PDB file of C-alpha atoms in Angstrom:
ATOM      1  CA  UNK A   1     233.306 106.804 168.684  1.00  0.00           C
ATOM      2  CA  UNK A   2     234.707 106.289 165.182  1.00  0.00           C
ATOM      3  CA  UNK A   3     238.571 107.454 164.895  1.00  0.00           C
ATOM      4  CA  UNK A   4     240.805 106.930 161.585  1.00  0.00           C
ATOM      5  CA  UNK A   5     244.150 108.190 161.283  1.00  0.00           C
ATOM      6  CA  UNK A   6     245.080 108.703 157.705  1.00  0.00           C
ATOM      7  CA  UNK A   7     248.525 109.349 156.529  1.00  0.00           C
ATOM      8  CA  UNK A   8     249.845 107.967 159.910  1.00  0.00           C
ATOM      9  CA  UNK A   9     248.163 111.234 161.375  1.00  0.00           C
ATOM     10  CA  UNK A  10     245.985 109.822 164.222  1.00  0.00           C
ATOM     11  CA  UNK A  11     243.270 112.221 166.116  1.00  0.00           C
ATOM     12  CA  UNK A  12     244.105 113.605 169.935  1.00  0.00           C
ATOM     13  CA  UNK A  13     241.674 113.548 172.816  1.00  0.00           C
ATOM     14  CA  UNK A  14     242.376 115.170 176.487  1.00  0.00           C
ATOM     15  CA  UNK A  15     241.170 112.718 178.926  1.00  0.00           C
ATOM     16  CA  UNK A  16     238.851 115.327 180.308  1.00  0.00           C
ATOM     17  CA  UNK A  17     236.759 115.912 176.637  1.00  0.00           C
ATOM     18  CA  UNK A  18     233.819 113.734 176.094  1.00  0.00           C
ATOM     19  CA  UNK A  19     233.175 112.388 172.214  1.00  0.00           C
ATOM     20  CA  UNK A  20     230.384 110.859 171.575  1.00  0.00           C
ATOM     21  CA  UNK A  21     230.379 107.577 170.248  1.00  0.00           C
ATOM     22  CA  UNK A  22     228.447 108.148 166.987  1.00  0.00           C
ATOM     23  CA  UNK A  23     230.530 111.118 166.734  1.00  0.00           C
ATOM     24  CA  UNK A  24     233.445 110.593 163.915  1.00  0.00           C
ATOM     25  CA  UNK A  25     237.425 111.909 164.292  1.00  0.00           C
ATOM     26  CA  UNK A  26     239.644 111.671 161.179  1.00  0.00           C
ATOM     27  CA  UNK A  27     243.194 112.183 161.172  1.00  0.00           C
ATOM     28  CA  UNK A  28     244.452 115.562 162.222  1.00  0.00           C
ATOM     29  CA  UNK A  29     241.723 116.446 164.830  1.00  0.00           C
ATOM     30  CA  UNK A  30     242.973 117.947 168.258  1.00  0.00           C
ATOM     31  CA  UNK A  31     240.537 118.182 171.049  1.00  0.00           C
ATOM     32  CA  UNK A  32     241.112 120.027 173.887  1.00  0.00           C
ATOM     33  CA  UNK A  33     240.622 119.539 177.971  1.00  0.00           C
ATOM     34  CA  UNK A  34     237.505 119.989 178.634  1.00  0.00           C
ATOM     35  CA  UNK A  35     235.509 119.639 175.005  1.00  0.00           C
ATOM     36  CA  UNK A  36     232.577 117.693 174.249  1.00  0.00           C
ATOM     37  CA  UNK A  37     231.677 116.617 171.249  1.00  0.00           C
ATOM     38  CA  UNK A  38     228.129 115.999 170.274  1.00  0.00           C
ATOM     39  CA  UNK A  39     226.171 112.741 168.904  1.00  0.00           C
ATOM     40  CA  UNK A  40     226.683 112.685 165.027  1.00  0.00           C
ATOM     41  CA  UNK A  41     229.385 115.072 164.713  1.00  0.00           C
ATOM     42  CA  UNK A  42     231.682 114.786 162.128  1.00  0.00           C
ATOM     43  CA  UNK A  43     235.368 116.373 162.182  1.00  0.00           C
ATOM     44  CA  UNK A  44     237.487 115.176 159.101  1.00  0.00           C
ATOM     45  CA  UNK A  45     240.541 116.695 159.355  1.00  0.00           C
ATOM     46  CA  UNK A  46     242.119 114.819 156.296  1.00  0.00           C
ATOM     47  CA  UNK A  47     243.115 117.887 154.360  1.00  0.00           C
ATOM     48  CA  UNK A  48     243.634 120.343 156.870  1.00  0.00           C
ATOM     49  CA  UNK A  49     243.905 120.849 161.251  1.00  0.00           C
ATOM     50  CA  UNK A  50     240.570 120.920 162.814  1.00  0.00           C
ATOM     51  CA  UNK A  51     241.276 122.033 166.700  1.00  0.00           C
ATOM     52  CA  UNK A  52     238.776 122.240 169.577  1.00  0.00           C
ATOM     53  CA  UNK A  53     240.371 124.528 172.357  1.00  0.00           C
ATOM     54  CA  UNK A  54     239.467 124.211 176.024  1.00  0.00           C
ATOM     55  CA  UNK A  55     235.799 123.855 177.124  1.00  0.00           C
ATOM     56  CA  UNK A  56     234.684 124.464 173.656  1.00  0.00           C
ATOM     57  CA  UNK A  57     231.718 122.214 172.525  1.00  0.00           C
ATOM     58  CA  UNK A  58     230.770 120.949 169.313  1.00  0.00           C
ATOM     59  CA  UNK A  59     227.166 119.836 168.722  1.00  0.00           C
ATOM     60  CA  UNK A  60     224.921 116.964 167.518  1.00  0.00           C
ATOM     61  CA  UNK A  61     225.475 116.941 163.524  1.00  0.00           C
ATOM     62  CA  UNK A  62     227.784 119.374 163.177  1.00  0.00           C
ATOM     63  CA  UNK A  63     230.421 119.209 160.749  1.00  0.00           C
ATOM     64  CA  UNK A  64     234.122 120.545 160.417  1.00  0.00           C
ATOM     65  CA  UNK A  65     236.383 120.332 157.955  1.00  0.00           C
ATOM     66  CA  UNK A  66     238.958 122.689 155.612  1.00  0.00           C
ATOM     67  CA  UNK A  67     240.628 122.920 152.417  1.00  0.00           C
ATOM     68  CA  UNK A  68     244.346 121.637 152.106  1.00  0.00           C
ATOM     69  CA  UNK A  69     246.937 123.919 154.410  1.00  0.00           C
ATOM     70  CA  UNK A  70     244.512 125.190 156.372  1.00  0.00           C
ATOM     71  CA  UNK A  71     243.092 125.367 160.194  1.00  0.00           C
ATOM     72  CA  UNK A  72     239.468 125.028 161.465  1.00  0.00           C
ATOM     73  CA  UNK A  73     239.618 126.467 165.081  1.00  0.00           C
ATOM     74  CA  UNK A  74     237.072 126.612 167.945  1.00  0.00           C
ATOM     75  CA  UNK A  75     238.866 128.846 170.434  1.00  0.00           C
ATOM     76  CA  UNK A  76     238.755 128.653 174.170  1.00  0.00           C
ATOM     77  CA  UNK A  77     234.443 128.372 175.075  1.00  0.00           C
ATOM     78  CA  UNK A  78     233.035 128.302 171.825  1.00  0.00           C
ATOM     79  CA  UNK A  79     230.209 127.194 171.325  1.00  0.00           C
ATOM     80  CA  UNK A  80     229.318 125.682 168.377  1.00  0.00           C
ATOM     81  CA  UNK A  81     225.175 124.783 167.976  1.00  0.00           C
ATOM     82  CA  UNK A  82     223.103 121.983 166.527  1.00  0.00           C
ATOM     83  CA  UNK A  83     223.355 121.181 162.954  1.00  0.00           C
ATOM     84  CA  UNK A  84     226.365 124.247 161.744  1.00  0.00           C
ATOM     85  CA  UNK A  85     229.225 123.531 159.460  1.00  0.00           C
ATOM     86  CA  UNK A  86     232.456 125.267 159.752  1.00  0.00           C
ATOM     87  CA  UNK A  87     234.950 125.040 156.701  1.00  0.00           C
ATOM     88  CA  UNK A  88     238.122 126.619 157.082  1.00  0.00           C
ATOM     89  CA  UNK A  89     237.352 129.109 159.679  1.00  0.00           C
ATOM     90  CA  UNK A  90     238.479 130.829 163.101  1.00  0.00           C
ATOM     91  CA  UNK A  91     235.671 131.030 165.854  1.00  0.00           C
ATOM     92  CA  UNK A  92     237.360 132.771 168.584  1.00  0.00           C
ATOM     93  CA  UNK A  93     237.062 132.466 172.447  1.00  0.00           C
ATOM     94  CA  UNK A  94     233.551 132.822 174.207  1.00  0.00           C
ATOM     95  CA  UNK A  95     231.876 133.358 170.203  1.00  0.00           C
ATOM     96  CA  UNK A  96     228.664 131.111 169.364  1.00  0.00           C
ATOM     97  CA  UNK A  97     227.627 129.508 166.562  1.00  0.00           C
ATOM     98  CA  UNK A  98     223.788 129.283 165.915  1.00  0.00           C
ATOM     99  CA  UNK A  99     221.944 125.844 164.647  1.00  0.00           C
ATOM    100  CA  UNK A 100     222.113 125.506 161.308  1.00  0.00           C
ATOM    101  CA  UNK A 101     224.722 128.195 160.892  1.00  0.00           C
ATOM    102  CA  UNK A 102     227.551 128.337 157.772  1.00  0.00           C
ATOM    103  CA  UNK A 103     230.853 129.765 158.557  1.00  0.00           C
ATOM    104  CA  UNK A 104     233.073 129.729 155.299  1.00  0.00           C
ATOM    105  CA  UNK A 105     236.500 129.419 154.803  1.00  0.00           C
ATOM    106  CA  UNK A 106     238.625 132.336 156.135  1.00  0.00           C
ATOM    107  CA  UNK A 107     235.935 134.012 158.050  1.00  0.00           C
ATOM    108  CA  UNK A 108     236.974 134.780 161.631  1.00  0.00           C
ATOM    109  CA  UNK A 109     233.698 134.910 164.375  1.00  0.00           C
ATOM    110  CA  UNK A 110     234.978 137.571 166.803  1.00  0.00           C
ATOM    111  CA  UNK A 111     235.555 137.000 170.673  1.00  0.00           C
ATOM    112  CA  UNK A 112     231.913 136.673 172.450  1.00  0.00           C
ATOM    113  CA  UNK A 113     230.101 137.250 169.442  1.00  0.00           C
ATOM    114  CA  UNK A 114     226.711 135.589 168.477  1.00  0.00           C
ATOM    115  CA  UNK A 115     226.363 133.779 164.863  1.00  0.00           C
ATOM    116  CA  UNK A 116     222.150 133.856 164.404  1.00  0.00           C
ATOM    117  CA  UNK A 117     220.799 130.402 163.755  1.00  0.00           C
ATOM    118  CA  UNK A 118     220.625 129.739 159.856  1.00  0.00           C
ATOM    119  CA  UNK A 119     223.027 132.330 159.248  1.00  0.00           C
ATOM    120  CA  UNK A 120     225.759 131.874 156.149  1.00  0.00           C
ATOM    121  CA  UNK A 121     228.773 133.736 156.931  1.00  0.00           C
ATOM    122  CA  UNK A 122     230.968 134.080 153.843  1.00  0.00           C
ATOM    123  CA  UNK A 123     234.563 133.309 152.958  1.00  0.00           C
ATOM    124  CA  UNK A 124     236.870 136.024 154.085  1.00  0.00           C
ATOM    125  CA  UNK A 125     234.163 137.736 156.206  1.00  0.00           C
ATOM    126  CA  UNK A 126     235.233 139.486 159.818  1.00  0.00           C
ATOM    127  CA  UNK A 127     232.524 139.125 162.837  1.00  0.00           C
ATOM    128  CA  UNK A 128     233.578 141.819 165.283  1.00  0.00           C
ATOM    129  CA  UNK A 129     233.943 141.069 168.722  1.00  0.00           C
ATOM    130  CA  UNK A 130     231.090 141.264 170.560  1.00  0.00           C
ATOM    131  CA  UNK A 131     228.712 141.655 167.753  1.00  0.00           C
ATOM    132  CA  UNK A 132     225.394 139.374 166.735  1.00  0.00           C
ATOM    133  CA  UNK A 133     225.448 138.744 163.025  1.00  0.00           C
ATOM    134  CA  UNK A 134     222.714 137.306 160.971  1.00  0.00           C
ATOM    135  CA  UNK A 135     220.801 136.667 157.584  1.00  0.00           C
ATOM    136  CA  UNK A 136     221.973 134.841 154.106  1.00  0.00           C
ATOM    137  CA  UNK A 137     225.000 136.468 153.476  1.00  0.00           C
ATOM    138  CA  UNK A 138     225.758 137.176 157.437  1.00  0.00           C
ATOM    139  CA  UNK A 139     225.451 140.604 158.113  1.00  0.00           C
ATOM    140  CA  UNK A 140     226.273 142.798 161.647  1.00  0.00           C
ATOM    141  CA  UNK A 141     223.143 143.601 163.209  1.00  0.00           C
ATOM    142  CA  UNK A 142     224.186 145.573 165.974  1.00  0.00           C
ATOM    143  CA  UNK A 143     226.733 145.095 169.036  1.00  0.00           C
ATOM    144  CA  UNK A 144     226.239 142.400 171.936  1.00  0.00           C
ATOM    145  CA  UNK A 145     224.677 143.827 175.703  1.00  0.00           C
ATOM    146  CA  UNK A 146     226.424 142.178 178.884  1.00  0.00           C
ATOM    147  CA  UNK A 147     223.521 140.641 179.469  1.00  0.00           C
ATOM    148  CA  UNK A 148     223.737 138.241 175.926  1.00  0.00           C
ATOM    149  CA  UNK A 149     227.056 137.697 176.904  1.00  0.00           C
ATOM    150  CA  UNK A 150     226.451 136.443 180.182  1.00  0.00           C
ATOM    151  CA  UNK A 151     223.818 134.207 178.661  1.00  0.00           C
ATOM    152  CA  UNK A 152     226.027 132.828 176.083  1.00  0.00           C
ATOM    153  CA  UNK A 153     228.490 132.099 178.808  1.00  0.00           C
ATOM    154  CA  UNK A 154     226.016 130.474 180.773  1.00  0.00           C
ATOM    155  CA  UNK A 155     224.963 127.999 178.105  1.00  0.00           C
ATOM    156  CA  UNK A 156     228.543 127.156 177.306  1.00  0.00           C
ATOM    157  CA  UNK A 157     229.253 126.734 181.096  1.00  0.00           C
ATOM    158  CA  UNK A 158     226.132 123.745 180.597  1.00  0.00           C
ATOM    159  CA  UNK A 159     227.911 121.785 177.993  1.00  0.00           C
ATOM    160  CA  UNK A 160     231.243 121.779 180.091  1.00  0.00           C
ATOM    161  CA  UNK A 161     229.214 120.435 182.867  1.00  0.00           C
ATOM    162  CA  UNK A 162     227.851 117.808 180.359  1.00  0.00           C
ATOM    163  CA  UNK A 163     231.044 116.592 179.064  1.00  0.00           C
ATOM    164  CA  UNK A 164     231.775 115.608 183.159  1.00  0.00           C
ATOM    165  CA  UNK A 165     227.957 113.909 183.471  1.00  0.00           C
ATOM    166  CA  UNK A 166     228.424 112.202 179.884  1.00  0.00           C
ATOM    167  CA  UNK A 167     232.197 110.848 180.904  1.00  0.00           C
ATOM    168  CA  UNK A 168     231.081 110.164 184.378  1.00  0.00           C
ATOM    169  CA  UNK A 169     227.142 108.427 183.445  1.00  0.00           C
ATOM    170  CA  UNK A 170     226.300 108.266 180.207  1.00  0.00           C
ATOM    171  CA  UNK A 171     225.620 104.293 179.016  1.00  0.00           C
ATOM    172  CA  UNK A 172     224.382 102.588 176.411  1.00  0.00           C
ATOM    173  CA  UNK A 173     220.980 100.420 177.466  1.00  0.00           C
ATOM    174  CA  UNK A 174     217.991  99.189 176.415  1.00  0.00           C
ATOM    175  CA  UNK A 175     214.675 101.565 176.436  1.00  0.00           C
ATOM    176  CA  UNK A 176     211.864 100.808 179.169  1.00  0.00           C
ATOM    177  CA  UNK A 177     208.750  99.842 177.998  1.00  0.00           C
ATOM    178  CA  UNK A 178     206.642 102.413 180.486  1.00  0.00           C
ATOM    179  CA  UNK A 179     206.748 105.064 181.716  1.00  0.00           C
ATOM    180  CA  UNK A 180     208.137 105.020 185.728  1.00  0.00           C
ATOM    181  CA  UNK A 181     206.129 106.061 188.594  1.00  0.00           C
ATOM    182  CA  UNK A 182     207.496 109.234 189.700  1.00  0.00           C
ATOM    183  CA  UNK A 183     209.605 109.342 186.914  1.00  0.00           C
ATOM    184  CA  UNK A 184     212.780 111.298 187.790  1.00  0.00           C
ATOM    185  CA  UNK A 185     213.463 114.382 185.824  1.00  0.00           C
ATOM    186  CA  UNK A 186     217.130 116.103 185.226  1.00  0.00           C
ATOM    187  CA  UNK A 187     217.907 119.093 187.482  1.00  0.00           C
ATOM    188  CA  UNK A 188     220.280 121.816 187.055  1.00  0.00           C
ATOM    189  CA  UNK A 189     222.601 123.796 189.175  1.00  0.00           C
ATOM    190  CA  UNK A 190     222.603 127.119 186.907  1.00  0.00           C
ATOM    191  CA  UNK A 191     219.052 128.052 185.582  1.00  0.00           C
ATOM    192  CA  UNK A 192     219.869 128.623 181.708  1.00  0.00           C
ATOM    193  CA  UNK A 193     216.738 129.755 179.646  1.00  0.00           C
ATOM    194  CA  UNK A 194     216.360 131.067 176.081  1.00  0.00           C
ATOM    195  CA  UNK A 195     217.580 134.024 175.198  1.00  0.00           C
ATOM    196  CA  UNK A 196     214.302 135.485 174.147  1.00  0.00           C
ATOM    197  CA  UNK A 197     213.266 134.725 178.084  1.00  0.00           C
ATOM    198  CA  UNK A 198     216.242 136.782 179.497  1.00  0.00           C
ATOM    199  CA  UNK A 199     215.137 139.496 177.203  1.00  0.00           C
ATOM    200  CA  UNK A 200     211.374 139.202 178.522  1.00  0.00           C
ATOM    201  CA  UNK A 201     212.611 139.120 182.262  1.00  0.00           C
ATOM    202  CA  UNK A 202     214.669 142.922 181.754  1.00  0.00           C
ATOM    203  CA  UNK A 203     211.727 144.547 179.873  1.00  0.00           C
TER     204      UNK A 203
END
């Protein structure tokens, strides 16, 4: 991975988090036990805190950052998807952020609520807990079933597993040429499907 300290402010990483090594840390970055941090990612905390809180995961491309004086926070299991930039903004325990997804600064992404892929969720703008948000400016669509929750806490449980299979077997090598016999494919202890799936299997 890339880390810069600027201002004699050097980024922190539990032992237990997995970075990526294309991912890039600058200066006051704190990730937490049990984090990973996808391929890509860029957190630049050179004007303000950017913290990742226990088993919260931050994915391939995503970007964090904040304006002077301020803190960028992933609470405890967030879950932050391909592709989203947060700027200045609170995304609190268990909450997911879609691909592609905008939170601005100030906002605050309730406890176990969903952020809809491609959503742009304003500056100063409250997600209640337990909601699913959506559209260009976010709006509340309608409150979260135990069932989406459950999901969502699924999926993050996955990426907590990943940060122990990345630290524990993930290597750079060189690509075969061919395709094995019997080529080996990756199994799974928890059967995590999309969302629209679930939602098929209860109807």
């Amino acid at each position: 991975m890339k880390v810069y300290s600027i201002d004699s402010i050097t980024p922190v990483i539990d032992p237990t988090a997995y970075v990526h090594p294309s991912a890039v840390l600058i200066g006051d970055v704190i990730i937490g036990p049990r984090c990973y941090v996808g391929p890509a990612a860029c957190l630049r905390g050179d004007f303000g805190r950017l913290v990742l809180k226990e088993g919260a995961n931050i994915q391939d491309t995503c970007v964090m950052h904040g304006f002077p004086g301020t803190d960028t926070v992933v609470e405890e299991d967030g879950h932050i998807g391909h592709g989203a930039v947060l700027h200045g903004c609170v995304v609190k325990r268990n909450a997911l952020v879609g691909m592609n997804a905008v939170i601005m600064d100030g906002a605050v992404v309730g406890e176990s609520s969903i952020v809809a892929a491609m959503a742009f969720v304003k500056a100063k703008f409250e997600v209640p807990d337990r909601s699913l948000v959506a559209g260009s400016p976010a709006k509340v669509i309608r409150e979260l079933g135990e069932q989406e929750i459950a999901w969502k806490s699924a999926g993050t449980r996955q990426y907590q597993d990943l940060a122990v299979r990345s630290l524990n077997t993930m290597q750079e090598v060189e690509a075969l040429t061919e395709v094995e016999p019997d080529r080996k494919r990756l199994s799974f202890d928890e059967d995590v499907v999309p969302l629209y799936q679930v939602k098929q299997k209860s109807e």
